[in-house]
Coordinates of C-alpha atoms (C1' of nucleotides) in Angstrom, one line a residue:
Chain G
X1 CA 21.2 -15.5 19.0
X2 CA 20.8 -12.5 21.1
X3 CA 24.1 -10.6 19.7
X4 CA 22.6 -10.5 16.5
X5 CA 20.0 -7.6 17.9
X6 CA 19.3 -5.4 20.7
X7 CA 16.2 -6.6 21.6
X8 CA 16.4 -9.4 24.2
X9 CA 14.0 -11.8 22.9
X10 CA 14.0 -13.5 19.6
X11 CA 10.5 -12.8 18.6
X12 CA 11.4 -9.0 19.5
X13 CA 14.7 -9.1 17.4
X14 CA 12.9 -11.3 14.4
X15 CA 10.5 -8.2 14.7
X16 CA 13.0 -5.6 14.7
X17 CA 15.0 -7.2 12.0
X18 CA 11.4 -7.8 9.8
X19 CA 11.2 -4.4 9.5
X20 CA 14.2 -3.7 8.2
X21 CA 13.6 -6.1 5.4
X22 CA 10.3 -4.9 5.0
X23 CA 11.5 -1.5 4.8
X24 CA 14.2 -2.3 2.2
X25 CA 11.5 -5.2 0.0
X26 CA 8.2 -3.8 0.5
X27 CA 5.2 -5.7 2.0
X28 CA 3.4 -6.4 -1.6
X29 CA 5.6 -9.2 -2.5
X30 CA 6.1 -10.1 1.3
X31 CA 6.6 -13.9 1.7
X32 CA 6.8 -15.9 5.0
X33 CA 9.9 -18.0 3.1
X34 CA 11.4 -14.8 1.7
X35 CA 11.6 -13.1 5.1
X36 CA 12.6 -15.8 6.5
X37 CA 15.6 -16.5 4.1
X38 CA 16.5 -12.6 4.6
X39 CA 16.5 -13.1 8.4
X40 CA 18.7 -16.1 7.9
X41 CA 16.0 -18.1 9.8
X42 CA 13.1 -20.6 8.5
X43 CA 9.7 -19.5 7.5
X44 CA 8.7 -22.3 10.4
X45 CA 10.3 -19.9 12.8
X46 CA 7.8 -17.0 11.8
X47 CA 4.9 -19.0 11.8
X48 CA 6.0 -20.1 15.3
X49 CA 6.7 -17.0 17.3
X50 CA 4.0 -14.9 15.1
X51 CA 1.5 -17.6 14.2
X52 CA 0.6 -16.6 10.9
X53 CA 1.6 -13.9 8.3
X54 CA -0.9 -11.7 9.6
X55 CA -0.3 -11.5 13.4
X56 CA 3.7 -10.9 12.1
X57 CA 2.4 -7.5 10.2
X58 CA 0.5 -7.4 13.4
X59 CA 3.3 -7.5 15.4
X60 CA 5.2 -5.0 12.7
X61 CA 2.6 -2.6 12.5
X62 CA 2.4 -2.1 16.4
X63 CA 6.7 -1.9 16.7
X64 CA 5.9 1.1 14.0
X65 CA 3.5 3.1 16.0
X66 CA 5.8 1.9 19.2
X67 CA 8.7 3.6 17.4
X68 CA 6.6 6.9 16.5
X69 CA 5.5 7.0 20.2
X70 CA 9.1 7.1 21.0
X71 CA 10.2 9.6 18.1
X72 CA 7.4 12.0 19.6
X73 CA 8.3 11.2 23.1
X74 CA 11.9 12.7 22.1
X75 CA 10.5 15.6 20.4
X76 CA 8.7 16.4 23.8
X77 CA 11.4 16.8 26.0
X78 CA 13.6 18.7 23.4
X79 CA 15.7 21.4 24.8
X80 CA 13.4 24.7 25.5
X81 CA 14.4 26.0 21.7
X82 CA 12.1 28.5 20.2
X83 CA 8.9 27.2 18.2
X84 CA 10.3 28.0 15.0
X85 CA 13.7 25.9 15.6
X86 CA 11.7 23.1 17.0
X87 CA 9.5 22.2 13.5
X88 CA 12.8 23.2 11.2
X89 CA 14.3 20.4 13.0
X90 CA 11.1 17.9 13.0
X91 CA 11.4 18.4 9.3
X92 CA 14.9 17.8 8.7
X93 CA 14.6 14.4 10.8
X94 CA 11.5 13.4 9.0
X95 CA 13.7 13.8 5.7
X96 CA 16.5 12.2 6.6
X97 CA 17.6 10.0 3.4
X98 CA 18.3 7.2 5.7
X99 CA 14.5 7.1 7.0
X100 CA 13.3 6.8 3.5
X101 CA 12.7 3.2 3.6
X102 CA 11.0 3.9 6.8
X103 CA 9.1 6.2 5.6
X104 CA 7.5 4.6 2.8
X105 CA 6.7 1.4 4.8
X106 CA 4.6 3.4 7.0
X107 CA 3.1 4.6 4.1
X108 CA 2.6 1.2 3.1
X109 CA 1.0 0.3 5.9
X110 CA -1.1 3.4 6.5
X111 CA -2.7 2.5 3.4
X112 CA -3.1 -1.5 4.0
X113 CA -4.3 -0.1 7.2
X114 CA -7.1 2.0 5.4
X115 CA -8.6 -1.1 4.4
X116 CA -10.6 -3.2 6.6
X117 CA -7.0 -5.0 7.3
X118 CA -6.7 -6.2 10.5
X119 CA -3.3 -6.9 10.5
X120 CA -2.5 -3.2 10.3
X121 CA -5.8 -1.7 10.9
X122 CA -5.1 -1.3 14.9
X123 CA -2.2 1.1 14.0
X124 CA -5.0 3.5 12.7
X125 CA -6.0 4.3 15.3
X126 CA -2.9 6.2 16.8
X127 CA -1.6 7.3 13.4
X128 CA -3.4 11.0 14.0
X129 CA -4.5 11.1 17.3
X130 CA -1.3 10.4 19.3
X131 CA 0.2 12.6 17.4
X132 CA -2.0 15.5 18.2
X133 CA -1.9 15.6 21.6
X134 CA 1.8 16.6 21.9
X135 CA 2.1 18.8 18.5
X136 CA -1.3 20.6 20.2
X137 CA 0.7 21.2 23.4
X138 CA 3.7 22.6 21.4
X139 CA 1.3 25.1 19.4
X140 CA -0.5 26.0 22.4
X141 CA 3.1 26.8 23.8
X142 CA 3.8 29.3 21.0
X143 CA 1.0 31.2 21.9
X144 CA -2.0 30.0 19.8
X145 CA -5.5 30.3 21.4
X146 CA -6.5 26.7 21.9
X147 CA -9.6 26.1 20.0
X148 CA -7.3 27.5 17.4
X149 CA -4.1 25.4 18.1
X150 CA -6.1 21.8 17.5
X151 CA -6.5 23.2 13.8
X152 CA -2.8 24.0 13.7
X153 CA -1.7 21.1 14.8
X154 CA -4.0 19.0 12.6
X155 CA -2.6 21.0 10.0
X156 CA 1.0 20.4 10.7
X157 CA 0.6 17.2 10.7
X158 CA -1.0 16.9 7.3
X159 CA 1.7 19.7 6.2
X160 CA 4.4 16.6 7.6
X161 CA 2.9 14.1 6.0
X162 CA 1.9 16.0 2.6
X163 CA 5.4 16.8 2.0
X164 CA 6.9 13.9 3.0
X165 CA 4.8 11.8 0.6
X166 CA 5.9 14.3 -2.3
X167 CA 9.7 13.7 -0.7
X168 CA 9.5 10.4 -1.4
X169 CA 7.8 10.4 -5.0
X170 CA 10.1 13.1 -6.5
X171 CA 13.4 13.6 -4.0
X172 CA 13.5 17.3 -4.7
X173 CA 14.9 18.5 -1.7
X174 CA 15.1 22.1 -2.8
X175 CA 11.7 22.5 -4.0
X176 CA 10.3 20.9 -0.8
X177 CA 12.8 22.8 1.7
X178 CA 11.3 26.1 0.4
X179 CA 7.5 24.9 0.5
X180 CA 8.4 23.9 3.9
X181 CA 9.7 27.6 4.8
X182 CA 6.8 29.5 3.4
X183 CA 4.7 27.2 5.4
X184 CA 6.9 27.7 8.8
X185 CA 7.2 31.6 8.3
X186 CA 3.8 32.0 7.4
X187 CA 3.0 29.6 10.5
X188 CA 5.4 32.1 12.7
X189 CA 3.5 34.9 11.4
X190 CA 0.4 34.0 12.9
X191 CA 1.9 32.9 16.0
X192 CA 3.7 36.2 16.2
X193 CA 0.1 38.2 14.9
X194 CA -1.9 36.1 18.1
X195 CA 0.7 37.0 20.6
X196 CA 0.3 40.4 20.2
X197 CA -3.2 40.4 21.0
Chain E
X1 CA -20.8 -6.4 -23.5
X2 CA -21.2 -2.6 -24.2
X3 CA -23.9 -1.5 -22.2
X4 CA -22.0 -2.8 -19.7
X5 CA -19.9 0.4 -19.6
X6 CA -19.8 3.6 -21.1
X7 CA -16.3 2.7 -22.9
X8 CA -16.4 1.6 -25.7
X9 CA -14.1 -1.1 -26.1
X10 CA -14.1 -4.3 -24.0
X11 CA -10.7 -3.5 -22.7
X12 CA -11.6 -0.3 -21.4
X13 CA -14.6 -1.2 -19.6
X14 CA -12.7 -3.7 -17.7
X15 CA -10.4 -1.2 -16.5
X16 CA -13.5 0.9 -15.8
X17 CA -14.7 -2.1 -13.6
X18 CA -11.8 -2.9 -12.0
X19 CA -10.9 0.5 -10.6
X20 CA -14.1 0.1 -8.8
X21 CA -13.7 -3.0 -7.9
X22 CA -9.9 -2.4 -6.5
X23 CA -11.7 0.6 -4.9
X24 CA -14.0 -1.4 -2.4
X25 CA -11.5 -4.1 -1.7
X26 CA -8.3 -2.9 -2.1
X27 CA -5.3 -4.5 -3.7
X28 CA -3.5 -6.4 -1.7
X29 CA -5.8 -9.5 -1.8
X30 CA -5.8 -8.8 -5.1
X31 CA -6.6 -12.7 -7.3
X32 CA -7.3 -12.3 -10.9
X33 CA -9.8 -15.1 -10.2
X34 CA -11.2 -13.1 -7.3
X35 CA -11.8 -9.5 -9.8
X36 CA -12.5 -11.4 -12.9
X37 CA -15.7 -12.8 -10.6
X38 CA -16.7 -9.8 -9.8
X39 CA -16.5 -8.3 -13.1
X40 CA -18.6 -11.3 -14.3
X41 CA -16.0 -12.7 -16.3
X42 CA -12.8 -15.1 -16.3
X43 CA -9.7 -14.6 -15.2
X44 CA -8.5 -15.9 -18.9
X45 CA -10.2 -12.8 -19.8
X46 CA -8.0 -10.5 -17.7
X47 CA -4.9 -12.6 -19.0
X48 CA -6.3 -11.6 -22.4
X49 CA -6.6 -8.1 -22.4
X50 CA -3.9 -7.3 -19.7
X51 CA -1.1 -10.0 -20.4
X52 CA -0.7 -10.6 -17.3
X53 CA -1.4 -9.6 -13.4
X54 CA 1.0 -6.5 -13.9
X55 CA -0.4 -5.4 -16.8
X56 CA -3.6 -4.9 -15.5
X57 CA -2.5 -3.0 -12.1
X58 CA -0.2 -1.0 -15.1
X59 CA -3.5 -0.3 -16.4
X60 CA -5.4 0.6 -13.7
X61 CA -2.5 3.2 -12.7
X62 CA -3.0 4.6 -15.8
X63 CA -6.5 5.0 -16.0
X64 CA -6.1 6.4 -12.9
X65 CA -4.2 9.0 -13.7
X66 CA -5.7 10.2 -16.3
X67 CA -8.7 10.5 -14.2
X68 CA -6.9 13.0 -11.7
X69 CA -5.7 15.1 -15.1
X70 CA -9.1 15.2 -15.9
X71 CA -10.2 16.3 -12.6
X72 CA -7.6 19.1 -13.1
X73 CA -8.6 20.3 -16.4
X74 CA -11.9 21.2 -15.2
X75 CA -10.6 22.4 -12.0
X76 CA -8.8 24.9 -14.7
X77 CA -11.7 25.9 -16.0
X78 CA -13.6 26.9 -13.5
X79 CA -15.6 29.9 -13.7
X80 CA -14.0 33.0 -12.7
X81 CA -14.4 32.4 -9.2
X82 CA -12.0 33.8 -6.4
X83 CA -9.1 32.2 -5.3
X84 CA -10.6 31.2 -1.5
X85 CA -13.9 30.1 -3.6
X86 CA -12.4 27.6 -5.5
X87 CA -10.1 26.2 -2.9
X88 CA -12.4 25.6 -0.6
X89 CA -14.3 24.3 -3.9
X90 CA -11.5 21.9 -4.6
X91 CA -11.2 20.8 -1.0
X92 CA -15.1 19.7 -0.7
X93 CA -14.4 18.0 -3.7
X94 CA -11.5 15.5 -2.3
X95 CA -13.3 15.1 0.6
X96 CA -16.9 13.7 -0.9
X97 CA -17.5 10.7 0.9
X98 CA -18.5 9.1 -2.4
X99 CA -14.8 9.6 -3.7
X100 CA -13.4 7.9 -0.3
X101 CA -12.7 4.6 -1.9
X102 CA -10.9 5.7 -4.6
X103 CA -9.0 7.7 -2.6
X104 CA -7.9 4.8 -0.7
X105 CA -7.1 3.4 -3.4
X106 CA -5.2 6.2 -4.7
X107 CA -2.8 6.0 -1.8
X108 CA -2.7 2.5 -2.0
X109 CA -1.0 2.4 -5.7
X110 CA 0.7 5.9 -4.2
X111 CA 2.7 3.6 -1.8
X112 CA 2.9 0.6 -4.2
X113 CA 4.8 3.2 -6.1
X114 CA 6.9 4.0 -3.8
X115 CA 8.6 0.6 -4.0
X116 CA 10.5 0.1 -7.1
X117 CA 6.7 -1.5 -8.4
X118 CA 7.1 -1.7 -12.0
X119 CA 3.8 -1.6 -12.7
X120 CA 2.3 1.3 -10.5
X121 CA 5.4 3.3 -11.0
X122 CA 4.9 5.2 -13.9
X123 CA 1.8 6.8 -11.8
X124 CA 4.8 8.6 -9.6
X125 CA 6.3 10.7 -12.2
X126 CA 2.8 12.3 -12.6
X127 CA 1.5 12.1 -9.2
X128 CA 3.3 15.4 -8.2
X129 CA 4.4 17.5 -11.1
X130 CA 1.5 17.4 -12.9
X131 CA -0.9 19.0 -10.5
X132 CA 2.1 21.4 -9.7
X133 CA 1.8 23.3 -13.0
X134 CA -1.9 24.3 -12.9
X135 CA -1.9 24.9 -9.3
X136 CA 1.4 27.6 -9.6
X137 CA -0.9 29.1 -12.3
X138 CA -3.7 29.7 -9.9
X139 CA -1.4 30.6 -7.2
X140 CA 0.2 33.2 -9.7
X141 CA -3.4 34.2 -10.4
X142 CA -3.7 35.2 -6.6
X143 CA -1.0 37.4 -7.0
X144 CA 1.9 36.1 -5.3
X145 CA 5.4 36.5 -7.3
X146 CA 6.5 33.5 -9.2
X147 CA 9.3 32.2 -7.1
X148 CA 7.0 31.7 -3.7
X149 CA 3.8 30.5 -6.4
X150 CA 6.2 27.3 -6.9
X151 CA 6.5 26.7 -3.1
X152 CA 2.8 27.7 -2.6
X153 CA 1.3 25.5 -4.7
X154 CA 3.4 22.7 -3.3
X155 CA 2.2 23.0 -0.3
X156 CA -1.0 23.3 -1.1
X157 CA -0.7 20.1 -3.1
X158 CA 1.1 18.6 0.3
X159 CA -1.7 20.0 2.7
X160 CA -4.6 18.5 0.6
X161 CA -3.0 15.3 0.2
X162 CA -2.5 15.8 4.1
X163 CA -5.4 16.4 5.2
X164 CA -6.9 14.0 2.7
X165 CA -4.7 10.5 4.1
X166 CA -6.0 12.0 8.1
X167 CA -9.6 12.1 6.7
X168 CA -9.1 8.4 5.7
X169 CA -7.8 7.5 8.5
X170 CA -10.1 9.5 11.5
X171 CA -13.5 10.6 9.6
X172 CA -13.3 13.8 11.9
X173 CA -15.0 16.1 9.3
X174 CA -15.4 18.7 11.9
X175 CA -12.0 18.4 12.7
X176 CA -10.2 18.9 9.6
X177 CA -12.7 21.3 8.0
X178 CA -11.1 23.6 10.8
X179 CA -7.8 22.9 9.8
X180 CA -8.4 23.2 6.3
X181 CA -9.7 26.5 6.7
X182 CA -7.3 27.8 9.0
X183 CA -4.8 27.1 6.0
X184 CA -7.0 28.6 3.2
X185 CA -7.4 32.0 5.8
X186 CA -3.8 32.1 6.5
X187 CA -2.5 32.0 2.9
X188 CA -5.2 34.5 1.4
X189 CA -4.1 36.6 4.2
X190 CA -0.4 36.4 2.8
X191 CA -1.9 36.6 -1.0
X192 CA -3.7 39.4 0.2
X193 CA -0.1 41.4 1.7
X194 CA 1.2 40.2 -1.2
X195 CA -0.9 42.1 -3.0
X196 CA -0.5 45.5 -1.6
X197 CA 3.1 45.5 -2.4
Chain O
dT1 C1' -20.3 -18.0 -48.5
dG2 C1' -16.1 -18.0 -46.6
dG3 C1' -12.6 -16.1 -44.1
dT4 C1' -10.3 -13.3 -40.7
dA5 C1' -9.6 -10.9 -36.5
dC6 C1' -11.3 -10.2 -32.1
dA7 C1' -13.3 -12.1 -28.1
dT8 C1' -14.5 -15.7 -24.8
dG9 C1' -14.8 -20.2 -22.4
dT10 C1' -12.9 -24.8 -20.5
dA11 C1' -9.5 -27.4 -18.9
dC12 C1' -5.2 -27.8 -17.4
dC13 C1' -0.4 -27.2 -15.4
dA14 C1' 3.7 -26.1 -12.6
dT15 C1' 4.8 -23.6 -8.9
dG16 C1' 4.9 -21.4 -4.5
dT17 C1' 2.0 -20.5 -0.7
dG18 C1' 0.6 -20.5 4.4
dG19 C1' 0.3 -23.7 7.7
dT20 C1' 1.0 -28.4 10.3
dA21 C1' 3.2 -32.7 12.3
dC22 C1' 6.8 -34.2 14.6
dA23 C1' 11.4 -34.8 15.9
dT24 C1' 15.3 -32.4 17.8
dG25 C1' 18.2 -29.1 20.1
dT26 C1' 19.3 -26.0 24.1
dC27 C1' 19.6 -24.5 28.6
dA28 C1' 18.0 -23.1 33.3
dG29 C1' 16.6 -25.0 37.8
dC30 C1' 16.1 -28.6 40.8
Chain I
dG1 C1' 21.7 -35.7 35.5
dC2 C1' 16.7 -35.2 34.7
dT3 C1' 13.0 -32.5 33.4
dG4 C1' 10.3 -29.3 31.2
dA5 C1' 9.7 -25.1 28.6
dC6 C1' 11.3 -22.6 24.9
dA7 C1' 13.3 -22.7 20.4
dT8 C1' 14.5 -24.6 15.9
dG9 C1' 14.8 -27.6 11.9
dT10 C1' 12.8 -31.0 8.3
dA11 C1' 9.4 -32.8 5.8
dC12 C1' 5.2 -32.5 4.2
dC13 C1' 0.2 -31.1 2.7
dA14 C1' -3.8 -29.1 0.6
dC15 C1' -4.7 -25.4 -2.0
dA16 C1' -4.9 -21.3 -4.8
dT17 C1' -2.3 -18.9 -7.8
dG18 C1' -0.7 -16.9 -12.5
dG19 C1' -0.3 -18.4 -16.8
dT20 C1' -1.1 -21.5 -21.1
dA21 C1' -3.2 -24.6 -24.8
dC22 C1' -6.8 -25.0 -27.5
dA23 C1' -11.4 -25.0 -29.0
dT24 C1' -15.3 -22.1 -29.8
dG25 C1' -18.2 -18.2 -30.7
dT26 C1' -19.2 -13.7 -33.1
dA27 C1' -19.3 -10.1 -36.2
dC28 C1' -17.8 -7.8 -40.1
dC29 C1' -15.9 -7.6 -44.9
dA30 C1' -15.0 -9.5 -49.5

DNA sequence: TGGTACATGTACCATGTGGTACATGTCAGC
DNA sequence: GCTGACATGTACCACATGGTACATGTACCA
């Protein structure tokens, strides 16, 4: 079984290979047989390495934030291009048609997570902070005082996350490319106004 | 059963009852023998007057929406207040820790929607554009030209729904009034070169 | 008074669900 | 080659689900 994915357990390749179905069928309709058909296993299988439906969205939600760990890691050690370059490029990844499916299962799960789920409640936690840390660094970096860089880099966030929830409701990439500019040049702006002082 | 609600037919009231009972307990457990107890009634009852399981959530999407166009229509006609005012107006608003569940519920059908979920979908035609007409108006009314209004108000659509999905998730009022403000300065400063050209 | 449309309740059904019992396969290390 | 741990498959179960059949109540209008 290990060629059919690159993880090198099967529990970490039924995970891996979950999400994918997940992405593409939602988690509303999710069924331990249907997943299990989709994955060309049994729904036995699932209960057996996951021991119920809920420690498998357990397991999903926590490869998630895993992945988003990893995505931010990357964006940390990106090549010393300017501020400006940095979050043009952060956008055009986070609106990359082929993360759409992606994207909307986190969404899913951010909002099962809302609830008092505890299958996907424990990727709350990480969901805004982790994120902070790093984005704070990079806005501190461009020059922003840093009292005044937590609040920019709250706001980016909810400026990433705003956008891409309108992305994937109406797909108008032009409309949301130039919301995204006046955001980045008025962001700039500042930054530029702050160094100066 | 009318004093039971203020609608006035039995129908409505239901839909009334459910919203707030979809509110507190979300809809993923979601039983029409579960709701129909807490509405006091049968789940024939909810068979009845919704047809069936996806007729109700159809008609809880609906309702709704026309809520939030409500909520926008008076948002419209607010007094003659300034442009920061009734931002920051609009922005307390969301964030009313009363409202909390229904916002969670909000982004629950938001990312039921997102799948191809024939009975929440109709709610994602709506769930942008229709708060981006009123909101280019009252960016127009700022004085910003027409073309950037369109991306303004978008992103100010984007930054509320934002801030509003990191309020769920973190609770850190301080936290993202700071950010929240530090986007209201920032664009009335632009509105405000804006208008001296 | 009778009838008609709406509303509600009771009982039921077929189906699919998550989860379990238990037997079997596979393969490394002794 | 035997053993034991991991992995997988088959068959099954109790149960809750969405939905239906049908009888009943209620209120208004002729």
């Amino acid at each position: 079984m290990w060629y059919m994915s690159a993880a090198r357990d099967p529990r970490s390749a039924l995970v891996e290979r979950a999400i994918d179905h997940l992405a593409e069928h939602g988690t509303t309709d999710l069924t331990l047989r249907g997943l299990a058909a989709g994955l060309g296993t049994s729904h036995r299988m699932l209960i057996y390495h996951f021991g119920s439906k809920d420690g498998l969205l357990v397991a999903v939600a926590r490869e998630m934030e895993r992945r988003q760990l990893a995505a931010l890691a990357a964006l940390r050690e990106a090549p010393g291009a300017d501020a400006g370059q940095v979050m043009r490029g952060m956008y055009r990844h986070l609106h990359d048609p082929a993360l759409a499916p992606y994207m909307r299962l986190f969404f899913e799960l951010y909002g099962r997570a809302l609830r008092a789920d505890e299958a996907t409640r424990p990727m709350l936690a990480g969901v805004v902070e982790s994120w902070l840390e790093p984005l704070v660094e990079f806005v501190t970096a461009a020059g922003v005082p840093p009292d005044e860089a937590a609040a920019d880099a709250r706001l980016c966030l909810a400026v990433a996350r705003g956008l891409a929830l309108d992305w994937l409701a109406t797909g108008d990439d032009a409309a949301l490319d130039a919301a995204a500019e006046r955001f980045f040049t008025g962001l700039e702006q500042r930054w530029r106004d702050a160094d100066r002082n």
